[in-house]
Amino acid sequence: MRKPATAHAWIAAVAANRWMAIAIIIITMLRISFIWVMGLMPQDAYYYFYGQHFALSYFDHPPAIAWILRGFTTLLGRHAYVIKLADTLVTLCTILAFYRLATCFLSRRGSRNALLLLCSTLMVTLLSLVSTPDVPLMLCWTLALTALYKALFEERRAAWIWAGIAMGLAFDSKYTGLFLPAGTILFLLLSKRYRHYLWSPWLLLCAAFFMLMISPVIIWNVDNQFASFRFQSAGRVSGIELHLTDFFGVLGHQAAVLMPVLLAALFYYLWKAVRKYGLHIFRIPEQQRFLLCFFLPLFLGFIIISPVYWVKLNWMMPAYITGIIWVSLWMGLRYIRWQWMISLVVHIALAVEIIFYPVPIHSDDTMVGWEGLGQGAAALHQQYPDDFIFSADDYKTSAMLNFYLGELVYSKNILGENALQFDFIGTDLETLKGRDAIFINSLTDVNDEQDEQAFVQELQPFFAKVKPLPPIVVKRQDKVIRKFLVFRCFDYRPPEKKGR
């Protein structure tokens, strides 16, 4: 490891790379401005919807992100910027916790280089601006690793308790948190020096606090026939198909998340480690082995399965906490400067897309047009105050309407189909029998209505009559950027209850 460097020397080194310093300032300013400029994403609205129906856990994911958004919006109001602010503040805590963890393994200079690498990634921007379970997961993951370091390498017995608590909170954020206890066991198995902890009371104490912290999720699943566990296990496996090109797709979106320089460095130094150590795992220095145990299983595991299952861009994020620290043992400012230059280009392009929207996104996974939908739907609700409102995509349009209207908007459960968390809020569809409804259908392509118009036939068995209304059209600078088809549906006939 490098010798410690003073803060003055490190700042001077960064200042000498003036273009990197400029990039850091610009990207930081953009991230702050995005809190108020960037529109709400469907994920933001969906997890806000979670929080409005407070529970021990939820169908898609554990409860942490929902509880966080519930707290922030209760204190500061139901605004898009409040949700972005919540994500940003939690991510800021993750960055600080990351730096504290890095100092456990690296010199001061190395720790600051690691911090520069982390902050240069698009990953930090995404975590700061889009509400997902990864937002609290990354914080709790980092805190758990810090506690584990203290428990193992500094032999602080109380740290085992904090490790168990942090691991449990990571699981309460996302089921990926299971890789923390798994990584702990893996490291102990691969470490002659620390293997005795496998049968020590301290590991049992850690496990006890872990189980205590995850008990809300367990209780919810027991009460709901293990719906969430089944959805995230057997439900995921059912989507397996062979698509060899998806491997390159995963590499592509991970290069975007990390920036190409950092992703290439990870592969390069892994290749060098294999050449140096081969299969002689015990020759790898103890602390490096610790870092790799929480990096490689997630990183290589998801890459390996990518040809048979589409790996989402956020699934590998926790692995990069220790991956970045590990690669910072060797990466210096020369390559970090290129990392920041590329990051600057990406963030400027993102700013242009957010502000001017030059590249239309043919998907509902966009920040554009939803506020206009909310305004249009509010006008319809005033015109037909007794009608209930629903959509029929997985969750996106319904969740957005729920946020902007401030009241319950229904989903595919109206048509007797599975509707994710909308199925778990105690809705009795029989109470809607005979009522009229407003159905809103999002167009992913404003110039192609054919498929979405055809979907209206799915409404016929549940209503006596379906009548089209003028669509909600959202424009920016006289250009149509989003369109939502609207139908008034008369005399609702609920589907038969399952099990009859």
Coordinates of C-alpha atoms in Angstrom, one line a residue:
M1 CA 0.0 0.0 0.0
R2 CA 1.0 3.6 -0.6
K3 CA 2.3 5.8 2.2
P4 CA -0.2 8.1 3.8
A5 CA -0.5 11.5 2.1
T6 CA -1.5 14.7 3.8
A7 CA -4.9 16.3 2.8
H8 CA -3.0 19.3 1.5
A9 CA -0.9 17.1 -0.8
W10 CA -3.9 15.3 -2.1
I11 CA -5.9 18.5 -2.8
A12 CA -2.8 19.9 -4.6
A13 CA -2.7 16.7 -6.7
V14 CA -6.4 17.1 -7.7
A15 CA -5.9 20.8 -8.3
A16 CA -3.0 20.0 -10.7
N17 CA -5.5 18.0 -12.7
R18 CA -7.6 21.1 -13.3
W19 CA -9.9 19.5 -15.8
M20 CA -10.8 16.8 -13.3
A21 CA -11.5 19.5 -10.7
I22 CA -13.8 21.2 -13.2
A23 CA -15.5 18.0 -13.9
I24 CA -16.1 17.3 -10.2
I25 CA -17.6 20.8 -9.7
I26 CA -19.9 20.6 -12.8
I27 CA -21.1 17.0 -12.0
T28 CA -21.8 17.9 -8.4
M29 CA -23.8 21.0 -9.4
L30 CA -25.8 19.0 -11.9
R31 CA -26.6 16.3 -9.3
I32 CA -27.9 19.0 -7.0
S33 CA -29.9 20.7 -9.7
F34 CA -31.5 17.4 -10.8
I35 CA -33.3 17.2 -7.5
W36 CA -35.5 20.0 -8.6
V37 CA -35.3 19.7 -12.4
M38 CA -35.8 16.0 -12.9
G39 CA -39.3 14.7 -13.0
L40 CA -40.7 11.9 -11.0
M41 CA -39.9 8.3 -12.2
P42 CA -42.5 5.5 -12.0
Q43 CA -40.3 3.8 -9.4
D44 CA -40.5 6.9 -7.2
A45 CA -44.2 6.9 -7.3
Y46 CA -44.5 3.2 -6.7
Y47 CA -42.5 3.1 -3.6
Y48 CA -44.3 6.3 -2.4
F49 CA -47.5 4.2 -2.9
Y50 CA -45.9 1.5 -0.7
G51 CA -45.4 4.0 2.1
Q52 CA -48.9 5.3 1.9
H53 CA -50.1 1.8 2.8
F54 CA -47.8 1.2 5.7
A55 CA -46.9 -2.5 6.3
L56 CA -44.2 -4.7 7.7
S57 CA -43.1 -5.5 4.2
Y58 CA -44.4 -5.5 0.6
F59 CA -45.0 -7.8 -2.3
D60 CA -42.1 -6.8 -4.6
H61 CA -39.5 -5.8 -2.0
P62 CA -38.9 -5.4 1.7
P63 CA -40.0 -2.1 3.3
A64 CA -37.0 0.2 3.9
I65 CA -37.4 2.5 0.9
A66 CA -41.1 2.8 1.5
W67 CA -40.6 3.8 5.2
I68 CA -38.0 6.4 4.2
L69 CA -40.3 8.0 1.6
R70 CA -43.2 7.9 4.0
G71 CA -41.1 9.8 6.6
F72 CA -39.8 12.4 4.2
T73 CA -43.1 13.1 2.5
T74 CA -44.9 13.2 5.9
L75 CA -42.5 15.9 7.1
L76 CA -41.9 17.9 3.9
G77 CA -45.0 17.2 1.8
R78 CA -46.0 15.2 -1.3
H79 CA -43.6 16.7 -3.9
A80 CA -41.3 15.2 -6.5
Y81 CA -38.3 17.1 -5.1
V82 CA -38.9 15.7 -1.6
I83 CA -38.6 12.2 -2.9
K84 CA -35.4 13.1 -4.8
L85 CA -34.1 14.8 -1.7
A86 CA -34.7 11.7 0.4
D87 CA -32.7 9.6 -2.1
T88 CA -29.9 12.2 -2.3
L89 CA -29.5 12.4 1.5
V90 CA -29.4 8.7 2.0
T91 CA -26.9 8.3 -0.8
L92 CA -24.8 11.1 0.7
C93 CA -24.7 9.0 3.9
T94 CA -23.6 6.0 1.8
I95 CA -20.7 8.0 0.3
L96 CA -19.5 9.1 3.8
A97 CA -19.8 5.5 5.1
F98 CA -17.9 4.3 2.0
Y99 CA -15.0 6.6 2.7
R100 CA -14.9 5.4 6.3
L101 CA -14.9 1.8 5.1
A102 CA -12.1 2.6 2.5
T103 CA -9.9 4.0 5.3
C104 CA -10.0 0.5 6.9
F105 CA -8.2 -1.0 3.9
L106 CA -6.3 1.9 2.2
S107 CA -4.0 4.7 2.9
R108 CA -5.4 8.2 3.0
R109 CA -4.5 8.8 -0.6
G110 CA -5.9 5.4 -1.6
S111 CA -9.1 6.1 0.3
R112 CA -9.6 9.5 -1.4
N113 CA -8.9 7.9 -4.8
A114 CA -11.6 5.3 -4.0
L115 CA -14.0 8.1 -3.0
L116 CA -13.2 9.9 -6.3
L117 CA -13.9 6.7 -8.2
L118 CA -17.2 6.1 -6.5
C119 CA -18.4 9.7 -6.9
S120 CA -17.5 9.7 -10.6
T121 CA -20.0 6.9 -11.4
L122 CA -23.4 7.2 -12.9
M123 CA -24.4 4.8 -10.1
V124 CA -24.2 7.5 -7.5
T125 CA -26.4 9.8 -9.7
L126 CA -29.0 7.0 -10.2
L127 CA -29.1 6.3 -6.4
S128 CA -29.5 10.0 -5.7
L129 CA -32.4 10.6 -8.1
V130 CA -34.4 7.3 -8.5
S131 CA -36.1 5.7 -5.6
T132 CA -35.3 2.0 -5.5
P133 CA -34.6 -0.5 -2.7
D134 CA -30.9 -0.1 -3.6
V135 CA -30.8 3.3 -2.1
P136 CA -31.0 2.1 1.6
L137 CA -29.4 -1.2 0.6
M138 CA -26.1 0.5 -0.4
L139 CA -26.0 2.4 2.9
C140 CA -26.7 -0.6 5.1
W141 CA -24.4 -2.8 3.0
T142 CA -21.5 -0.4 3.6
L143 CA -22.2 -0.1 7.3
A144 CA -22.4 -3.9 7.7
L145 CA -19.0 -4.3 6.0
T146 CA -17.5 -1.7 8.3
A147 CA -18.9 -3.5 11.4
L148 CA -17.6 -6.8 10.1
Y149 CA -14.1 -5.3 9.5
K150 CA -14.0 -4.1 13.1
A151 CA -15.3 -7.4 14.4
L152 CA -12.8 -9.5 12.5
F153 CA -9.6 -7.4 12.0
E154 CA -9.9 -5.2 15.1
E155 CA -11.5 -8.0 17.3
R156 CA -14.2 -5.7 18.7
R157 CA -16.8 -8.1 20.0
A158 CA -19.6 -5.5 20.1
A159 CA -19.1 -5.0 16.4
W160 CA -20.7 -8.4 15.8
I161 CA -24.0 -7.0 17.1
W162 CA -23.8 -4.0 14.8
A163 CA -22.9 -6.2 11.9
G164 CA -26.0 -8.3 12.5
I165 CA -28.2 -5.2 12.8
A166 CA -26.8 -3.7 9.6
M167 CA -27.0 -7.0 7.7
G168 CA -30.7 -7.2 8.8
L169 CA -31.4 -3.7 7.7
A170 CA -29.8 -4.5 4.3
F171 CA -32.1 -7.4 3.9
D172 CA -35.0 -5.2 5.0
S173 CA -34.0 -3.0 2.0
K174 CA -33.6 -5.7 -0.6
Y175 CA -33.3 -9.5 -0.6
T176 CA -29.8 -9.0 -2.1
G177 CA -28.8 -8.3 1.5
L178 CA -28.6 -12.1 1.9
F179 CA -25.2 -11.9 0.1
L180 CA -23.8 -10.2 3.2
P181 CA -24.1 -13.2 5.6
A182 CA -23.2 -15.5 2.7
G183 CA -20.1 -13.4 2.0
T184 CA -19.2 -13.5 5.7
I185 CA -19.4 -17.3 5.8
L186 CA -17.4 -17.5 2.5
F187 CA -14.6 -15.4 4.0
L188 CA -14.5 -17.4 7.2
L189 CA -14.3 -20.6 5.2
L190 CA -11.4 -19.2 3.1
S191 CA -9.5 -17.8 6.1
K192 CA -7.4 -20.0 8.3
R193 CA -6.8 -17.2 10.7
Y194 CA -10.5 -16.3 11.3
R195 CA -12.1 -19.6 10.6
H196 CA -12.7 -20.3 14.3
Y197 CA -15.4 -17.6 14.3
L198 CA -17.6 -20.1 12.4
W199 CA -18.3 -21.9 15.7
S200 CA -18.0 -18.9 18.0
P201 CA -20.8 -17.4 20.0
W202 CA -20.1 -14.1 18.4
L203 CA -21.2 -15.3 15.0
L204 CA -24.3 -16.8 16.6
L205 CA -25.0 -13.4 18.3
C206 CA -24.6 -11.7 14.9
A207 CA -27.0 -14.2 13.4
A208 CA -29.5 -13.6 16.2
F209 CA -29.6 -9.9 15.7
F210 CA -29.8 -10.4 11.9
M211 CA -32.9 -12.6 12.4
L212 CA -34.4 -10.1 14.8
M213 CA -34.0 -7.3 12.3
I214 CA -35.6 -9.2 9.4
S215 CA -38.5 -10.5 11.5
P216 CA -40.9 -7.9 10.0
V217 CA -40.3 -9.2 6.5
I218 CA -40.7 -12.8 7.7
I219 CA -43.9 -12.1 9.5
W220 CA -45.4 -10.3 6.5
N221 CA -44.5 -13.3 4.2
V222 CA -45.9 -15.8 6.7
D223 CA -49.2 -13.8 6.8
N224 CA -49.3 -13.6 3.0
Q225 CA -48.5 -17.2 2.1
F226 CA -44.8 -16.2 1.4
A227 CA -46.0 -14.2 -1.6
S228 CA -42.9 -12.0 -1.8
F229 CA -40.4 -14.8 -1.3
R230 CA -42.1 -16.8 -4.0
F231 CA -42.2 -13.9 -6.4
Q232 CA -38.5 -13.2 -6.0
S233 CA -37.4 -16.8 -6.2
A234 CA -39.6 -19.2 -8.3
G235 CA -41.2 -16.2 -10.1
R236 CA -37.8 -15.0 -11.3
V237 CA -36.6 -18.4 -12.3
S238 CA -39.6 -18.9 -14.6
G239 CA -38.2 -16.2 -16.9
I240 CA -35.1 -18.1 -18.0
E241 CA -34.3 -18.2 -21.7
L242 CA -31.1 -18.4 -23.6
H243 CA -30.1 -15.0 -25.2
L244 CA -26.3 -15.0 -25.7
T245 CA -26.4 -11.3 -26.8
D246 CA -27.7 -10.3 -23.4
F247 CA -24.2 -10.9 -22.0
F248 CA -22.9 -8.0 -24.1
G249 CA -26.0 -5.9 -23.0
V250 CA -25.1 -6.4 -19.4
L251 CA -21.5 -5.4 -20.0
G252 CA -22.8 -2.3 -21.8
H253 CA -25.1 -1.1 -19.1
Q254 CA -22.5 -1.8 -16.4
A255 CA -20.0 0.3 -18.4
A256 CA -22.6 3.0 -18.2
V257 CA -23.2 2.6 -14.5
L258 CA -19.5 2.5 -13.6
M259 CA -18.0 4.4 -16.6
P260 CA -15.8 2.3 -19.0
V261 CA -12.5 3.1 -17.3
L262 CA -13.6 1.7 -13.9
L263 CA -15.2 -1.4 -15.4
A264 CA -12.2 -2.1 -17.5
A265 CA -9.9 -1.7 -14.4
L266 CA -12.0 -4.2 -12.5
F267 CA -11.6 -6.8 -15.2
Y268 CA -7.9 -5.9 -15.8
Y269 CA -6.9 -6.3 -12.1
L270 CA -9.0 -9.5 -11.7
W271 CA -7.0 -10.9 -14.7
K272 CA -3.8 -9.9 -13.0
A273 CA -4.9 -11.4 -9.7
V274 CA -5.6 -14.7 -11.5
R275 CA -2.2 -14.7 -13.2
K276 CA -0.5 -13.9 -9.9
Y277 CA -2.4 -16.3 -7.5
G278 CA -4.1 -18.8 -9.8
L279 CA -6.1 -21.2 -7.7
H280 CA -3.9 -20.5 -4.6
I281 CA -6.6 -18.6 -2.8
F282 CA -4.8 -18.6 0.5
R283 CA -1.9 -16.6 -1.0
I284 CA -4.2 -13.6 -1.5
P285 CA -3.7 -11.1 1.3
E286 CA -6.3 -11.5 4.0
Q287 CA -7.9 -8.1 3.6
Q288 CA -8.0 -8.4 -0.1
R289 CA -9.7 -11.7 0.3
F290 CA -12.3 -10.1 2.5
L291 CA -13.0 -7.4 -0.2
L292 CA -13.3 -10.0 -2.9
C293 CA -15.7 -12.2 -1.0
F294 CA -18.3 -9.4 -1.1
F295 CA -17.4 -8.4 -4.7
L296 CA -16.9 -11.5 -6.8
P297 CA -20.0 -13.6 -6.0
L298 CA -22.4 -10.8 -7.1
F299 CA -20.2 -9.4 -9.9
L300 CA -19.2 -12.6 -11.6
G301 CA -22.4 -14.4 -10.6
F302 CA -24.7 -12.0 -12.4
I303 CA -22.3 -11.9 -15.4
I304 CA -22.4 -15.7 -15.7
I305 CA -26.2 -15.9 -15.6
S306 CA -26.7 -13.0 -18.0
P307 CA -26.9 -15.2 -21.2
V308 CA -29.9 -17.0 -19.7
Y309 CA -31.6 -14.3 -17.6
W310 CA -31.7 -10.5 -18.2
V311 CA -29.7 -8.9 -15.4
K312 CA -30.9 -5.4 -14.5
L313 CA -28.4 -2.6 -14.3
N314 CA -28.8 -2.1 -10.5
W315 CA -28.4 -5.7 -9.4
M316 CA -24.6 -5.6 -9.2
M317 CA -24.4 -2.3 -7.4
P318 CA -23.6 -3.6 -3.9
A319 CA -20.6 -5.5 -5.2
Y320 CA -19.0 -2.3 -6.3
I321 CA -18.6 -1.1 -2.7
T322 CA -15.7 -3.5 -2.1
G323 CA -14.8 -3.8 -5.8
I324 CA -14.0 -0.1 -6.0
I325 CA -12.0 -0.2 -2.7
W326 CA -10.1 -3.3 -4.0
V327 CA -9.2 -1.7 -7.4
S328 CA -8.1 1.5 -5.6
L329 CA -5.1 -0.4 -4.3
W330 CA -3.5 0.2 -7.7
M331 CA -5.4 2.9 -9.6
G332 CA -4.0 6.4 -9.4
L333 CA -5.1 9.9 -10.4
R334 CA -4.0 9.4 -14.0
Y335 CA -6.8 6.9 -14.7
I336 CA -9.2 8.6 -12.3
R337 CA -8.9 11.8 -14.4
W338 CA -10.1 9.9 -17.5
Q339 CA -12.9 8.4 -15.5
W340 CA -14.1 11.9 -14.5
M341 CA -13.8 13.2 -18.1
I342 CA -16.0 10.5 -19.4
S343 CA -18.4 11.0 -16.5
L344 CA -18.6 14.7 -17.3
V345 CA -19.7 13.9 -20.9
V346 CA -22.3 11.4 -19.7
H347 CA -23.7 13.8 -17.1
I348 CA -23.9 16.7 -19.6
A349 CA -25.7 14.4 -22.0
L350 CA -28.1 13.4 -19.2
A351 CA -28.8 17.1 -18.4
V352 CA -29.6 17.8 -22.0
E353 CA -32.0 14.9 -22.1
I354 CA -33.7 15.9 -18.9
I355 CA -34.0 19.6 -19.9
F356 CA -34.6 19.4 -23.7
Y357 CA -35.7 15.7 -24.3
P358 CA -34.1 15.4 -27.7
V359 CA -34.2 11.6 -27.7
P360 CA -37.7 10.2 -27.1
I361 CA -37.9 7.3 -24.8
H362 CA -40.4 4.7 -26.0
S363 CA -41.0 3.3 -22.6
D364 CA -42.9 4.3 -19.4
D365 CA -39.5 4.2 -17.6
T366 CA -39.0 7.9 -18.1
M367 CA -39.2 11.1 -16.1
V368 CA -41.1 12.9 -18.9
G369 CA -44.8 13.8 -19.1
W370 CA -46.1 12.3 -15.9
E371 CA -46.9 15.7 -14.3
G372 CA -48.9 16.6 -17.4
L373 CA -50.8 13.3 -17.0
G374 CA -51.6 14.2 -13.4
Q375 CA -53.0 17.6 -14.4
G376 CA -55.1 16.0 -17.1
A377 CA -56.4 13.3 -14.9
A378 CA -57.3 15.8 -12.2
A379 CA -59.4 17.7 -14.7
L380 CA -61.2 14.5 -15.7
H381 CA -61.8 13.7 -12.0
Q382 CA -63.4 17.1 -11.5
Q383 CA -65.6 16.4 -14.6
Y384 CA -66.6 12.9 -13.4
P385 CA -66.2 13.0 -9.6
D386 CA -68.0 9.8 -8.9
D387 CA -65.9 7.7 -11.3
F388 CA -63.0 5.6 -10.0
I389 CA -59.7 5.7 -12.0
F390 CA -57.5 2.8 -13.1
S391 CA -54.8 1.8 -15.5
A392 CA -53.6 -1.6 -16.6
D393 CA -49.8 -1.7 -16.9
D394 CA -47.8 -3.4 -14.1
Y395 CA -47.7 -0.4 -11.8
K396 CA -46.3 2.7 -13.5
T397 CA -49.3 4.7 -14.7
S398 CA -51.4 3.7 -11.7
A399 CA -48.6 4.7 -9.2
M400 CA -48.1 8.0 -11.0
L401 CA -51.7 8.8 -10.9
N402 CA -51.9 7.8 -7.2
F403 CA -49.1 10.3 -6.5
Y404 CA -50.4 13.3 -8.5
L405 CA -54.1 12.8 -7.6
G406 CA -53.4 12.1 -3.9
E407 CA -55.9 9.2 -3.8
L408 CA -56.2 5.6 -4.6
V409 CA -55.9 4.7 -8.3
Y410 CA -56.5 1.1 -9.2
S411 CA -54.4 -1.2 -11.4
K412 CA -54.9 -4.5 -13.3
N413 CA -56.7 -6.0 -10.3
I414 CA -59.8 -4.2 -11.8
L415 CA -59.6 -6.7 -14.6
G416 CA -58.9 -9.7 -12.4
E417 CA -55.2 -9.9 -13.1
N418 CA -52.3 -9.9 -10.7
A419 CA -51.3 -6.3 -9.9
L420 CA -48.2 -6.6 -7.7
Q421 CA -48.6 -4.5 -4.5
F422 CA -52.0 -3.3 -5.5
D423 CA -53.3 -6.8 -4.6
F424 CA -52.1 -6.4 -1.0
I425 CA -53.7 -3.2 0.2
G426 CA -57.1 -4.8 1.2
T427 CA -59.1 -3.6 -1.8
D428 CA -62.6 -5.1 -2.0
L429 CA -63.6 -4.8 -5.7
E430 CA -67.2 -5.6 -4.8
T431 CA -67.6 -2.1 -3.4
L432 CA -67.0 -0.7 -6.9
K433 CA -69.7 -2.8 -8.5
G434 CA -72.0 -0.8 -10.7
R435 CA -69.8 2.3 -10.7
D436 CA -68.4 4.0 -13.7
A437 CA -64.7 4.4 -14.3
I438 CA -62.0 6.3 -16.1
F439 CA -59.5 4.1 -17.8
I440 CA -56.1 5.7 -18.7
N441 CA -53.8 3.8 -21.0
S442 CA -50.2 5.1 -21.5
L443 CA -48.7 5.1 -25.0
T444 CA -45.0 4.2 -25.0
D445 CA -44.8 5.6 -28.6
V446 CA -47.0 8.7 -29.2
N447 CA -47.2 7.8 -32.9
D448 CA -48.4 4.2 -32.5
E449 CA -51.8 3.7 -30.9
Q450 CA -52.7 0.4 -32.6
D451 CA -51.7 -2.0 -29.8
E452 CA -53.0 0.2 -27.0
Q453 CA -56.3 0.8 -28.7
A454 CA -56.6 -3.0 -29.2
F455 CA -56.1 -3.5 -25.5
V456 CA -59.4 -1.8 -24.9
Q457 CA -61.1 -5.0 -25.9
E458 CA -59.9 -6.5 -22.6
L459 CA -62.2 -4.1 -20.8
Q460 CA -65.4 -5.3 -22.4
P461 CA -66.1 -8.3 -20.1
F462 CA -66.0 -6.0 -17.0
F463 CA -68.1 -3.1 -18.2
A464 CA -71.5 -2.7 -19.9
K465 CA -70.1 0.0 -22.2
V466 CA -66.7 1.5 -23.1
K467 CA -66.6 5.0 -24.6
P468 CA -63.4 6.8 -25.8
L469 CA -62.7 10.3 -24.5
P470 CA -60.1 12.8 -25.9
P471 CA -56.6 11.6 -25.0
I472 CA -54.4 13.5 -22.5
V473 CA -51.6 15.0 -24.6
V474 CA -48.5 16.4 -23.0
K475 CA -46.4 18.9 -25.0
R476 CA -43.1 20.6 -24.6
Q477 CA -42.3 23.5 -26.9
D478 CA -45.3 22.6 -29.1
K479 CA -44.0 19.0 -29.5
V480 CA -46.0 16.1 -28.3
I481 CA -43.8 14.1 -25.8
R482 CA -46.4 11.9 -24.2
K483 CA -49.9 10.7 -25.0
F484 CA -52.4 8.9 -22.8
L485 CA -55.5 7.3 -24.1
V486 CA -58.6 7.8 -22.0
F487 CA -61.9 5.8 -21.9
R488 CA -65.0 6.1 -19.8
C489 CA -66.2 2.7 -18.7
F490 CA -69.8 2.2 -17.5
D491 CA -71.4 -0.1 -14.9
Y492 CA -68.4 -2.1 -13.5
R493 CA -68.7 -5.8 -13.1
P494 CA -66.0 -7.2 -10.8
P495 CA -64.3 -10.5 -11.7
E496 CA -65.3 -13.5 -9.7
K497 CA -63.2 -13.9 -6.6
K498 CA -60.4 -16.4 -6.9
G499 CA -61.2 -19.8 -5.4
R500 CA -64.9 -19.8 -6.2

